[in-house]
Amino acid sequence: MLKDITENYKKAIKQNKNIILDNYSIKSGLLLKFDINTKVSDLKDEDYLIVDKKNENINKIELLNWFKIRDFYSGVISTNKAIDLPAKKILSSNYLTVFIKKDVFPEVGKPEQMMNKEKLKERISGYYDALSKTEEKFISIFSESIFVDKSKNYEDYLKQYFTKEYNYIKDKERSEAIRKHKEYLINNLDEIIDIIKIINEKSKFENYIKIFFDEAEEIYEMENRVYTMPSLFNINKFNIIENGELFGLPSNDMNTNEKKPFLLSRTMKHNVPYRETLDDVQDTKNFYEWLKLQNRNQREGIRLNYDFDYDGTSSFKNTDSFYNIHMTNKENSIDEFDNIPFSISKINFNYRNYLKIYYKDEKGNSKIVLDESIYDLASLEKKVNQYYFSGRMSGYYKNNEDDIKIKPTEFTPMLKVLLLNSRDAFYDYFKNGVDISIKKMINKISMEVIEEQLRHTVKGKNSYKVQMAYNLRLSFLEFFNIEGGKEMADKISSIMENLKTKLDDTEKVVTCESDEEFYFTSGQLAYYILSKSQSQSNDFGIFEHFLQAKNSEQLKLKLGESLEIYRHAISMKNIKFKNAMAMVMGYETDEKISGKMKDMLLAGILANNVFYEKNKKMEAVNDEE
């Protein structure tokens, strides 16, 4: 996987080494620039900067760029690879910087978390002591490997494979610089804390306090190399030398170590899955840094075309094959990876108003919902999110279970279960263009969603959202050519038209001609009878009574019971109603309320109600948005 997605990056980085820096942004906090050759009190307004992600209007652009480059070179790979171990209070990686969370900083932190001044001095002292022992980290690359010839001197080994870095850390000037910066901070810490306290009182800031020393970019970059090089390989034990070149196991998304040997290949000659050169591992690390920056802006995952040039343009153009990558925010590791060897095609999805439902415009006028043509998956995804899952299917919804909030009468626990059960299939379809899974489950999942909504989220007879959900269900069945889907849609339309004529007949006895017509008409009756209730107009789940019926006899019994309750509100001169009740009560069927028959009952409840039509003109409407 890593070899596939980093190939183009490695080519691009040779042309432009600023690919990552061009996309880099500093986290919120206070940034201060000190000069080791001047007093702390000489700090001027142009020497510090507050970065606020909520308000990114920064006037000191030149200073921001100065900090940006040095901030990039000064962070830790992860808290587990911090210099300040085991405390992990200082989160920078060189002697030119000290990064600390504001919450733990003396005088300005949270009372229950902040350190006192002496504790901070202790941490700074330990931090610089660890930095002075950088050589030990490099020696471990040699000493820990079981494949390196130990008869050789470690200095010769390090000079051969880490020439620039080893010469740099052995330079006495660096050792002296570490000592001076340590003394400067410890001796002036009280004054630095006072300055930070004053700035905080004047301009509140959040997140980090970052202290920088004025030094050339090249020194910061070299310090970054001597910090990262010993940490690039996952475990130095498996480093080998092949044709004069050092190879090792990368650390990105690898858990192999003495305590977690999960990826060791016990039955093969080589225990580790693969090895890469030091340069390749460095490129992979930098690629992860680039991905991390993209991940901040792309909540739904990172889609990356095979041939992307890393030129600052959009990483995804739907014209070719692509990778779909998702990174965890906490660990910045890839937890989901899909290789999509085709572009996502345009669709021709017809979102039809099968139920002939109406809505009310801004002036309160009833207007029929028009059919809609949808040509892209993103637009169709919005419909599913809106009408099935009340906005919960957004962002990277494959692993956001904790973010899916339940709300009674809007998004029930069962709706959450249905989302969790179907989200992988929806994601594969909407994000990757793969419809195999969703085709298999759309019939079942859409029916269960609509039933649950009708039982627990519909207030009174205001069923517009569920009506739209049902129209979406039938549109999906027809679009995917699900067996019986188009026939069901046609059947509903046919029954609705026939009922309009049949129920107005005053000359002859009308009867149900099929089980489908029986259940659809029963649904129409159920809606009409309950719509006459004044007391239940604000109640949720008023249709639950009918949805509990298992067969035709139970359904007819419940219709009769409801009619007794609301008989006073229904005119016995209503020919349509009398004909419909006679049709239903006189019909016998053994077909239980499941499958297609349940569909017909739900369609009857949700469709535009025939009893509110008179002479083919609307007398009242059955939906309120």
XYZ file of C-alpha atoms in Angstrom:
625
model
C 0.000 0.000 0.000
C 2.639 2.550 1.060
C 4.785 1.812 -1.969
C 1.804 2.422 -4.236
C 0.694 5.744 -2.814
C 4.149 7.238 -2.160
C 5.650 6.655 -5.608
C 4.401 9.906 -7.159
C 5.143 11.797 -3.961
C 8.799 10.737 -4.084
C 9.065 12.037 -7.640
C 7.339 15.308 -6.766
C 9.430 16.002 -3.665
C 12.591 15.959 -5.789
C 11.150 18.801 -7.858
C 9.767 20.814 -4.939
C 10.904 20.114 -1.403
C 8.406 22.657 -0.032
C 5.367 20.514 -0.842
C 4.628 19.977 2.850
C 5.536 23.474 4.001
C 3.241 25.001 1.385
C 0.309 23.221 3.043
C 1.490 23.490 6.647
C -0.406 25.461 9.272
C 0.545 26.192 12.875
C -1.699 25.052 15.707
C -3.362 27.673 17.887
C -1.266 29.239 20.599
C 1.296 31.857 21.627
C 4.606 31.879 19.720
C 7.581 33.821 21.085
C 10.968 34.495 19.469
C 13.905 35.113 21.820
C 17.484 36.048 21.038
C 19.946 34.267 23.292
C 22.286 37.258 23.071
C 19.740 39.750 24.430
C 17.723 40.133 27.605
C 14.275 38.589 27.942
C 12.930 42.052 28.693
C 13.990 43.151 25.201
C 11.117 41.126 23.701
C 9.064 43.425 21.454
C 5.586 43.181 19.955
C 7.113 42.070 16.654
C 8.761 39.123 18.433
C 5.614 37.250 19.383
C 2.465 36.096 17.661
C -0.900 34.657 18.695
C -2.347 32.080 16.312
C -6.099 31.664 16.649
C -7.770 29.127 14.351
C -11.148 30.756 14.997
C -9.824 34.051 13.679
C -6.994 33.597 11.214
C -6.556 37.280 10.363
C -2.866 37.678 11.196
C -1.126 40.944 10.355
C 2.443 39.810 11.042
C 2.775 37.704 7.884
C 6.578 37.844 7.766
C 6.825 36.729 11.395
C 4.234 34.006 10.792
C 6.318 32.593 7.938
C 9.424 32.686 10.143
C 7.608 30.662 12.807
C 5.930 28.357 10.288
C 9.182 26.931 8.901
C 10.749 26.460 12.312
C 7.578 25.063 13.855
C 7.470 22.423 11.123
C 11.010 21.306 11.948
C 10.499 21.322 15.724
C 7.526 19.092 16.516
C 7.680 15.539 17.836
C 6.739 12.558 15.664
C 4.334 11.439 18.391
C 4.090 11.855 22.153
C 5.575 8.365 22.531
C 8.697 9.631 20.765
C 8.993 12.884 22.704
C 12.358 13.972 24.112
C 10.745 14.684 27.492
C 9.980 11.108 28.509
C 8.182 9.797 30.429
C 6.503 13.090 31.430
C 5.655 14.217 27.854
C 5.149 17.799 29.046
C 7.588 19.358 26.566
C 6.513 18.525 23.025
C 9.330 20.001 20.951
C 12.365 18.143 19.635
C 15.414 20.436 19.623
C 17.417 22.804 21.803
C 16.076 25.838 19.921
C 12.465 25.327 20.991
C 10.311 24.513 24.003
C 6.659 23.662 23.272
C 4.276 23.244 26.210
C 0.502 23.006 26.445
C -0.952 26.160 27.975
C -3.051 24.069 30.383
C 0.076 22.897 32.256
C 2.118 26.105 32.051
C 2.684 27.976 35.359
C 0.482 31.006 36.130
C -1.702 30.729 32.990
C -2.686 27.038 32.961
C -5.648 25.257 34.477
C -5.317 25.119 38.288
C -5.769 21.359 38.451
C -3.192 20.694 35.690
C -0.511 23.400 35.682
C 3.005 22.833 36.983
C 4.731 25.114 39.450
C 7.873 26.990 38.387
C 10.273 24.559 40.016
C 8.666 21.599 38.298
C 8.957 23.323 34.932
C 12.628 24.091 35.572
C 13.116 20.419 36.351
C 11.435 19.401 33.090
C 13.483 21.897 31.040
C 16.699 20.670 32.644
C 15.849 17.043 31.872
C 14.838 17.971 28.329
C 18.193 19.592 27.556
C 20.100 16.782 29.263
C 18.363 14.314 26.932
C 19.220 16.460 23.905
C 22.881 16.414 24.893
C 22.787 12.604 24.616
C 21.638 12.480 20.997
C 24.648 10.349 20.063
C 23.255 7.491 22.162
C 20.184 7.358 19.909
C 22.399 6.922 16.859
C 24.560 4.314 18.564
C 21.418 2.258 19.247
C 20.869 1.957 15.481
C 24.160 0.060 15.375
C 24.038 -1.823 18.676
C 20.452 -3.093 18.507
C 20.588 -4.619 15.026
C 21.071 -8.402 14.990
C 22.306 -8.264 11.390
C 25.099 -5.686 11.696
C 28.688 -6.893 12.022
C 29.565 -5.896 15.590
C 33.287 -6.406 14.980
C 33.247 -3.005 13.297
C 33.499 0.216 15.265
C 30.142 1.956 15.725
C 31.714 5.296 14.820
C 32.774 3.961 11.418
C 29.247 2.613 10.915
C 27.573 5.910 11.796
C 30.026 7.972 9.755
C 29.300 5.798 6.726
C 25.493 5.849 6.867
C 24.785 9.078 8.793
C 27.768 11.196 7.801
C 26.272 14.697 8.046
C 24.164 13.961 11.096
C 26.920 12.238 13.056
C 29.487 14.947 12.358
C 26.927 17.553 13.424
C 26.099 15.990 16.797
C 29.801 15.423 17.570
C 30.570 19.092 16.980
C 31.500 20.849 20.243
C 29.654 23.976 19.108
C 26.347 22.078 19.335
C 27.129 20.850 22.849
C 27.966 24.390 23.900
C 24.775 25.730 22.265
C 22.654 23.205 24.181
C 24.266 24.296 27.462
C 23.750 28.017 26.756
C 20.093 27.661 25.763
C 19.379 25.547 28.833
C 20.933 28.130 31.139
C 19.151 31.006 29.396
C 15.734 29.430 29.914
C 16.282 28.317 33.503
C 17.887 31.590 34.599
C 15.186 33.723 32.958
C 12.179 31.483 33.497
C 10.485 33.727 36.062
C 10.650 36.704 33.718
C 9.452 34.625 30.739
C 6.458 33.428 32.767
C 5.619 37.018 33.736
C 5.721 38.116 30.078
C 3.458 35.246 29.022
C 1.066 36.076 31.855
C 0.838 39.720 30.720
C 0.233 38.705 27.094
C -2.494 36.280 28.189
C -4.252 38.988 30.214
C -4.107 41.360 27.261
C -5.008 38.873 24.503
C -6.393 35.499 25.523
C -4.943 32.560 23.599
C -5.515 28.805 23.625
C -3.685 25.514 23.177
C 0.128 25.943 23.040
C 2.921 28.108 24.360
C 5.878 27.808 21.992
C 9.259 29.345 22.699
C 11.663 29.706 19.751
C 15.225 30.992 19.576
C 16.387 33.157 16.708
C 18.498 30.859 14.568
C 18.948 30.055 10.882
C 16.483 27.747 9.155
C 19.336 25.382 8.230
C 20.131 24.703 11.904
C 16.480 23.951 12.620
C 16.411 21.563 9.660
C 19.559 19.760 10.801
C 18.174 19.446 14.331
C 15.074 17.895 12.820
C 17.224 15.326 11.001
C 19.151 14.288 14.097
C 15.853 13.886 15.966
C 14.004 11.934 13.276
C 16.785 9.728 11.876
C 17.096 7.401 14.909
C 13.291 7.128 15.046
C 12.569 6.474 11.382
C 12.936 2.724 11.623
C 10.297 0.919 13.641
C 12.794 -1.208 15.523
C 16.548 -1.145 14.922
C 16.854 -4.844 15.662
C 15.954 -5.722 12.074
C 18.182 -3.191 10.288
C 20.388 -4.761 7.615
C 23.075 -3.580 5.209
C 22.688 -4.637 1.601
C 25.153 -3.578 -1.128
C 26.518 -0.895 1.129
C 23.089 0.589 1.867
C 21.130 0.552 5.136
C 17.626 -0.978 5.119
C 15.100 -1.125 7.945
C 11.444 -1.534 8.869
C 9.460 1.750 8.521
C 7.669 3.010 11.626
C 4.552 4.419 9.944
C 1.569 2.169 10.704
C 3.782 -0.590 12.094
C 3.358 -2.068 15.574
C 6.290 -4.459 15.605
C 8.429 -4.189 18.724
C 9.466 -6.394 21.623
C 6.127 -5.894 23.408
C 3.923 -5.990 20.285
C 5.407 -8.464 17.789
C 2.136 -8.625 15.845
C 3.644 -8.262 12.388
C 6.538 -10.671 12.736
C 6.396 -13.445 10.146
C 7.182 -16.488 12.269
C 6.944 -19.071 9.480
C 9.141 -17.247 6.964
C 12.872 -16.794 6.592
C 12.521 -13.043 7.156
C 10.648 -11.994 10.290
C 9.558 -8.555 9.102
C 7.138 -7.870 6.232
C 9.474 -5.563 4.307
C 12.383 -3.141 4.607
C 13.168 0.178 2.955
C 16.186 2.430 2.604
C 16.656 5.350 4.953
C 15.761 7.821 2.190
C 12.574 5.920 1.313
C 11.527 5.794 4.957
C 12.166 9.538 5.268
C 10.015 10.143 2.186
C 7.255 7.972 3.642
C 7.368 9.939 6.895
C 7.136 13.204 4.962
C 4.253 11.801 2.921
C 2.398 11.067 6.162
C 3.002 14.664 7.187
C 1.446 15.790 3.899
C -1.501 13.428 4.401
C -1.978 14.733 7.928
C -2.326 18.266 6.568
C -4.903 17.131 3.998
C -6.782 15.232 6.705
C -7.407 18.440 8.667
C -9.412 19.850 5.760
C -11.131 16.721 4.442
C -13.494 15.331 7.049
C -14.729 12.631 4.721
C -11.312 11.134 3.952
C -8.624 11.896 1.400
C -9.193 10.951 -2.208
C -5.954 10.914 -4.155
C -5.681 10.337 -7.895
C -3.063 7.830 -9.035
C -1.251 10.480 -11.072
C -1.558 13.444 -8.702
C 1.463 15.767 -9.046
C 1.330 17.339 -5.555
C 1.222 20.725 -7.252
C -1.164 22.471 -4.858
C -4.264 21.696 -6.907
C -7.114 19.481 -5.738
C -5.841 15.977 -4.998
C -8.948 14.436 -6.537
C -10.435 14.964 -9.960
C -13.059 12.421 -10.857
C -11.487 11.522 -14.176
C -9.374 8.510 -13.321
C -8.460 5.827 -10.791
C -7.847 6.951 -7.209
C -6.955 5.985 -3.650
C -9.422 6.682 -0.857
C -7.511 7.162 2.388
C -8.653 7.910 5.902
C -6.365 8.820 8.786
C -7.116 8.744 12.497
C -6.962 12.242 13.974
C -5.317 11.113 17.184
C -2.495 8.919 15.920
C -2.271 10.165 12.327
C -2.118 6.636 11.021
C -3.977 5.227 8.036
C -6.906 3.184 9.314
C -8.758 2.805 6.010
C -7.387 2.419 2.507
C -9.215 1.674 -0.739
C -7.690 1.326 -4.175
C -10.372 2.273 -6.717
C -9.190 1.323 -10.236
C -11.826 3.385 -12.033
C -13.361 6.846 -11.987
C -16.746 7.367 -10.344
C -19.317 7.493 -13.105
C -22.104 10.010 -13.341
C -25.484 8.550 -12.459
C -28.947 9.050 -13.858
C -31.064 8.663 -10.736
C -34.729 9.593 -11.019
C -36.138 10.647 -7.663
C -39.827 10.222 -8.432
C -42.885 11.309 -6.503
C -44.588 7.909 -6.647
C -46.927 8.765 -3.766
C -48.169 11.972 -5.434
C -47.499 13.951 -2.267
C -47.797 17.703 -1.794
C -45.920 20.297 0.207
C -46.785 23.828 1.289
C -44.797 26.714 -0.115
C -43.840 29.873 1.781
C -47.303 31.342 1.180
C -49.059 28.228 2.455
C -50.166 27.062 -0.982
C -50.179 23.326 -1.700
C -47.775 22.292 -4.451
C -47.067 18.815 -5.733
C -43.513 17.541 -5.206
C -41.818 17.441 -8.602
C -39.714 14.559 -9.838
C -35.983 15.263 -9.597
C -33.084 14.024 -11.723
C -29.869 13.390 -9.771
C -26.619 12.996 -11.695
C -23.927 12.659 -9.024
C -23.481 10.453 -5.970
C -22.790 13.362 -3.605
C -26.264 14.807 -4.235
C -27.892 11.414 -3.772
C -25.944 10.925 -0.545
C -27.421 14.175 0.792
C -30.933 12.840 0.176
C -30.191 9.635 2.102
C -28.601 11.643 4.907
C -31.588 14.005 5.083
C -34.530 11.623 4.769
C -33.162 8.414 6.302
C -30.688 9.476 8.978
C -31.547 13.070 10.003
C -28.114 14.466 9.106
C -26.123 11.822 11.020
C -24.542 10.297 7.918
C -21.954 13.019 7.366
C -18.179 13.331 7.515
C -16.311 10.044 7.716
C -19.317 8.104 8.927
C -17.648 4.680 8.821
C -16.155 5.033 12.291
C -17.884 7.946 14.014
C -20.159 5.944 16.307
C -19.614 8.267 19.278
C -20.613 11.277 17.155
C -23.969 9.760 16.169
C -26.261 11.320 18.757
C -29.649 9.851 19.603
C -32.557 12.264 19.925
C -36.008 10.965 20.924
C -38.733 11.522 18.310
C -36.079 12.437 15.722
C -33.301 9.846 15.664
C -34.063 6.786 17.770
C -31.653 4.101 19.045
C -32.982 1.754 16.352
C -32.248 4.307 13.621
C -28.699 4.514 14.950
C -28.420 0.719 14.765
C -29.698 0.795 11.185
C -27.132 3.456 10.275
C -24.312 1.458 11.868
C -25.425 -1.672 10.018
C -25.560 0.022 6.630
C -22.892 2.725 6.731
C -20.125 0.623 5.160
C -22.342 -0.168 2.190
C -23.429 3.462 1.793
C -19.821 4.680 2.103
C -18.558 2.214 -0.500
C -21.220 3.405 -2.887
C -21.158 7.152 -2.335
C -17.395 7.604 -1.845
C -15.931 4.786 -3.939
C -18.625 4.170 -6.527
C -18.918 0.485 -5.570
C -22.580 -0.595 -5.467
C -22.271 -4.338 -4.727
C -23.148 -4.142 -1.015
C -25.788 -1.430 -1.188
C -27.692 -3.299 -3.900
C -28.016 -6.279 -1.576
C -29.345 -4.348 1.402
C -31.159 -1.227 0.165
C -34.528 -3.007 0.043
C -34.322 -4.205 3.641
C -32.616 -1.188 5.201
C -34.898 1.406 3.584
C -38.020 -0.484 4.689
C -36.773 -0.772 8.285
C -35.836 2.924 8.388
C -39.266 3.997 7.128
C -41.091 1.725 9.577
C -39.054 3.034 12.500
C -39.634 6.640 11.469
C -43.366 6.089 11.077
C -43.595 4.391 14.480
C -41.598 6.880 16.527
C -40.724 10.130 14.720
C -43.915 11.255 12.953
C -45.769 13.920 14.916
C -49.503 13.576 14.378
C -50.152 13.207 10.671
C -47.181 15.328 9.593
C -45.455 12.588 7.632
C -43.777 14.609 4.861
C -40.238 13.449 5.707
C -41.255 9.779 5.778
C -43.188 10.241 2.538
C -40.027 11.556 0.900
C -38.097 8.632 2.402
C -40.562 6.183 0.874
C -40.331 7.855 -2.529
C -36.551 7.538 -2.200
C -36.915 3.840 -1.384
C -38.955 3.138 -4.523
C -36.544 5.235 -6.593
C -33.617 3.150 -5.318
C -35.419 -0.113 -6.097
C -36.100 1.031 -9.635
C -32.601 2.496 -10.123
C -30.848 -0.686 -9.009
C -33.388 -2.809 -10.859
C -34.167 -4.697 -7.650
C -36.525 -7.585 -8.353
C -40.110 -6.374 -8.112
C -39.118 -2.739 -7.528
C -40.472 -1.219 -10.726
C -43.515 -3.487 -10.632
C -44.308 -2.304 -7.106
C -44.006 1.347 -8.114
C -46.245 0.773 -11.119
C -48.718 -1.154 -8.969
C -48.995 1.683 -6.462
C -49.598 4.219 -9.229
C -52.199 1.965 -10.843
C -54.076 1.331 -7.581
C -54.107 5.048 -6.734
C -55.662 5.912 -10.100
C -58.214 3.081 -9.938
C -59.308 4.039 -6.421
C -60.118 7.588 -7.482
C -62.659 6.238 -9.960
C -63.877 3.216 -8.032
C -64.638 4.974 -4.748
C -66.839 7.613 -6.398
C -69.129 4.924 -7.865
C -72.670 5.179 -6.464
C -74.295 2.723 -8.852
C -72.745 -0.611 -7.944
C -70.999 -2.431 -5.145
C -67.222 -1.989 -5.333
C -64.786 -4.655 -4.180
C -61.050 -5.126 -3.759
C -59.560 -6.789 -6.792
C -56.264 -7.903 -5.234
C -54.369 -8.276 -1.982
C -52.253 -5.265 -2.962
C -55.344 -3.093 -3.391
C -56.718 -4.308 -0.056
C -53.617 -3.339 1.914
C -53.137 -0.031 0.095
C -56.770 0.955 0.692
C -56.453 -0.080 4.347
C -53.500 2.285 4.681
C -55.495 5.103 3.121
C -58.342 4.462 5.558
C -55.993 4.312 8.547
C -54.518 7.698 7.691
C -57.900 9.306 7.040
C -59.514 8.053 10.254
C -56.591 9.148 12.441
C -56.415 12.519 10.682
C -59.818 13.308 12.193
C -58.390 13.188 15.696
C -57.863 16.547 17.343
C -56.352 15.155 20.543
C -53.591 13.188 18.770
C -52.489 15.953 16.419
C -49.325 16.520 18.456
C -48.654 12.914 19.459
C -45.819 10.844 18.017
C -46.318 7.379 16.553
C -50.087 7.494 16.055
C -49.791 4.861 13.296
C -48.152 2.321 15.639
C -51.594 0.819 16.311
C -51.951 -0.286 12.677
C -48.334 -1.280 12.156
C -48.672 -3.854 14.941
C -51.178 -5.853 12.867
C -49.796 -9.157 11.551
C -52.568 -10.134 9.135
C -55.695 -8.854 7.389
C -58.106 -9.809 10.193
C -56.111 -7.915 12.817
C -55.879 -4.938 10.489
C -59.639 -4.865 9.868
C -60.251 -5.140 13.606
C -58.009 -2.129 14.286
C -59.724 -0.119 11.538
C -63.099 -0.893 13.113
C -61.885 0.099 16.577
C -60.481 3.394 15.299
C -63.679 4.165 13.398
C -65.698 3.743 16.597
C -63.498 6.322 18.314
C -63.625 8.942 15.547
C -67.030 8.179 14.009
C -68.347 11.535 15.202
C -65.860 13.352 12.957
C -66.647 11.404 9.775
C -69.749 12.094 7.713
C -71.727 8.978 6.879
C -72.652 10.709 3.608
C -69.032 10.375 2.525
C -69.448 7.957 -0.411
C -65.718 7.433 -0.893
C -65.203 6.476 2.717
C -68.251 4.160 2.843
C -67.174 2.389 -0.345
C -63.610 1.966 0.915
C -64.710 0.541 4.281
C -67.051 -1.861 2.505
C -64.279 -2.945 0.138
C -61.851 -3.635 2.977
C -64.239 -5.248 5.447
C -65.652 -7.557 2.779
C -62.295 -8.786 1.509
C -60.670 -12.015 2.691
C -57.004 -12.874 2.251
C -54.439 -15.161 3.832
C -51.544 -12.904 2.826
C -49.796 -11.712 5.977
C -48.511 -8.169 6.416
C -44.945 -8.713 5.296
C -42.855 -8.190 2.180
C -44.849 -6.610 -0.644
C -48.022 -6.435 1.426
C -46.299 -4.381 4.113
C -45.024 -2.123 1.338
C -48.581 -1.626 0.130
C -49.876 -0.837 3.622
C -47.119 1.733 4.189
C -47.669 3.211 0.734
C -51.370 3.553 1.530
C -50.646 5.390 4.780
C -48.083 7.700 3.179
C -49.529 8.375 -0.276
C -51.634 11.412 -1.086
C -54.930 10.552 0.540
C -57.786 9.877 -1.867
C -60.425 10.890 0.714
C -59.141 14.463 0.642
C -59.686 14.759 -3.090
C -62.943 15.972 -4.585
C -63.649 16.115 -8.273
C -59.914 15.664 -8.878
C -59.119 18.930 -7.089
C -57.393 19.259 -3.753
C -59.787 19.961 -0.881
C -57.152 19.497 1.760
C -53.605 18.210 1.850
C -52.251 15.341 3.849
C -48.784 16.583 4.501
C -47.223 19.474 6.307
C -43.536 20.063 5.957
